[in-house]
GROMACS .gro file of C-alpha atoms in nm:
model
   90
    1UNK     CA    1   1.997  -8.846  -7.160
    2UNK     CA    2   1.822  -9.101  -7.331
    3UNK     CA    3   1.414  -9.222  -7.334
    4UNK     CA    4   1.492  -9.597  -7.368
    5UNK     CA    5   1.434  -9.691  -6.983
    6UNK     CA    6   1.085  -9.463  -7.009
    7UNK     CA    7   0.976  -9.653  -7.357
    8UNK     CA    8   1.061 -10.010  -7.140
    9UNK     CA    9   0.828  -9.854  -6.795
   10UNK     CA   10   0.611  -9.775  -7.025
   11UNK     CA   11   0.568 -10.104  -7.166
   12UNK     CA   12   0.579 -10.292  -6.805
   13UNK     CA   13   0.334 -10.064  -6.691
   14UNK     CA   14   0.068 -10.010  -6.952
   15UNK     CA   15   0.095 -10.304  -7.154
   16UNK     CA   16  -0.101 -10.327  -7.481
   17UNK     CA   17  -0.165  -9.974  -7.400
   18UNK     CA   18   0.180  -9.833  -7.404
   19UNK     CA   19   0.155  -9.700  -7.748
   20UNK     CA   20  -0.128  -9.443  -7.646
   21UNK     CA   21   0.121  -9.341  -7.415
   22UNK     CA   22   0.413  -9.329  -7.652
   23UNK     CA   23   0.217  -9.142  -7.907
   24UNK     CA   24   0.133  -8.905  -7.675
   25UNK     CA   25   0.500  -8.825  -7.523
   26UNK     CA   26   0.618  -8.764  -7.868
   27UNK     CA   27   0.332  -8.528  -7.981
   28UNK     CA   28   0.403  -8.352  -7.695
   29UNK     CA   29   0.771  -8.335  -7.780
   30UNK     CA   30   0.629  -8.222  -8.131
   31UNK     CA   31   0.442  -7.944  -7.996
   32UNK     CA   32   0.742  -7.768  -7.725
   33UNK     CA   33   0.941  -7.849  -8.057
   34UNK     CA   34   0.703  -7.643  -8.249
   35UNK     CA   35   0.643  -7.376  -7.967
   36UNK     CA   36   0.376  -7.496  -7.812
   37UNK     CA   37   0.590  -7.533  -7.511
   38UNK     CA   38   0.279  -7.535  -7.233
   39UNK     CA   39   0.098  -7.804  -7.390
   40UNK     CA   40   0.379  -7.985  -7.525
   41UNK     CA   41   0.514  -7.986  -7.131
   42UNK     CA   42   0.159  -8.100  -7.022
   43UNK     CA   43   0.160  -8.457  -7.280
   44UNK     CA   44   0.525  -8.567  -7.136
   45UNK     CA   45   0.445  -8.472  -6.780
   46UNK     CA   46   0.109  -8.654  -6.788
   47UNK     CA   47   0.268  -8.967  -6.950
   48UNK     CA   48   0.556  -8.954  -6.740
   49UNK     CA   49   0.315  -8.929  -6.434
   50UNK     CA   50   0.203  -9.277  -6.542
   51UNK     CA   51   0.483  -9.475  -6.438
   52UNK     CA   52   0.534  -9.514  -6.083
   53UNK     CA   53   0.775  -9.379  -5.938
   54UNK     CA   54   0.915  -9.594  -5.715
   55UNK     CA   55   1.285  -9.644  -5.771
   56UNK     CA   56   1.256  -9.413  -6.114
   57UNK     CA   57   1.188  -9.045  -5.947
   58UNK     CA   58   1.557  -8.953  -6.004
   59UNK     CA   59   1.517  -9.048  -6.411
   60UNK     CA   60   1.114  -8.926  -6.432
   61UNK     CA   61   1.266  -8.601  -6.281
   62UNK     CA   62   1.498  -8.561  -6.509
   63UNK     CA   63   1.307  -8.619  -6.814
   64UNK     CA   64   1.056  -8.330  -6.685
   65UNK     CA   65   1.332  -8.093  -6.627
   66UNK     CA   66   1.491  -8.136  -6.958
   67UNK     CA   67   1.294  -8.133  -7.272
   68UNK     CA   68   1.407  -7.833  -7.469
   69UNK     CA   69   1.665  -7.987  -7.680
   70UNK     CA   70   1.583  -8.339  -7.690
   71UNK     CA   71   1.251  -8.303  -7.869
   72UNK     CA   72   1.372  -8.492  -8.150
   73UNK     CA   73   1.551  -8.792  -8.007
   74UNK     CA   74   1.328  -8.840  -7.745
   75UNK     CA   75   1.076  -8.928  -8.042
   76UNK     CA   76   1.252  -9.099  -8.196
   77UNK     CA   77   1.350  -9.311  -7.898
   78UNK     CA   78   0.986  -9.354  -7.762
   79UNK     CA   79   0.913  -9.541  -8.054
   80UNK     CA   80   0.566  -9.421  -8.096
   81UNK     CA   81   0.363  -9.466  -8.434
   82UNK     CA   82   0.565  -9.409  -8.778
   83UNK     CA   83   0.299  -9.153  -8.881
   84UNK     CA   84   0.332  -8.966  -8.534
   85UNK     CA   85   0.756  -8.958  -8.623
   86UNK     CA   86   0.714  -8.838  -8.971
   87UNK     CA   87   0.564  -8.489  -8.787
   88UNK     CA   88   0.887  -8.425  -8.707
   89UNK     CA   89   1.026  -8.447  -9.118
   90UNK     CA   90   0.847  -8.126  -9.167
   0.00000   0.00000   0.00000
């Protein structure tokens, strides 16, 4: 399971502010990484409960239910700021 179609809502809905959002879904996947699993599951929830979810619930649900293992791509896919992505180099 990829992020692309998340990074794309993201973008449709938020606009010049999708990069907040971005930044914030791959801190969070920074933090579970890093065992902060509660807050980490907190930032991706809460940017994932931006998008509506009108015709997406399936693929919003999904994301939600499986983080643990994808920390990494998922950042990497979201395409949020390089300085946020270099977290995850150490």
């Amino acid at each position: 399971m990829d992020v692309h179609k998340l990074r794309e809502l993201l973008e449709e809905a938020h606009g010049a502010q999708a990069m907040v959002h971005k930044d914030l879904f791959a801190l969070g996947c920074w933090l579970y990484l890093n065992g902060k699993r509660t807050a980490g599951e907190k930032m991706i929830k809460q940017v994932v409960a931006s998008i509506p979810e009108t015709g997406n619930r399936t693929y919003l649900n999904a994301i939600k239910e499986n983080i643990a293992g994808n920390e990494r791509a998922w950042a990497e896919e979201i395409f949020a700021h390089l300085e946020v992505n270099e977290l995850f180099q150490s």
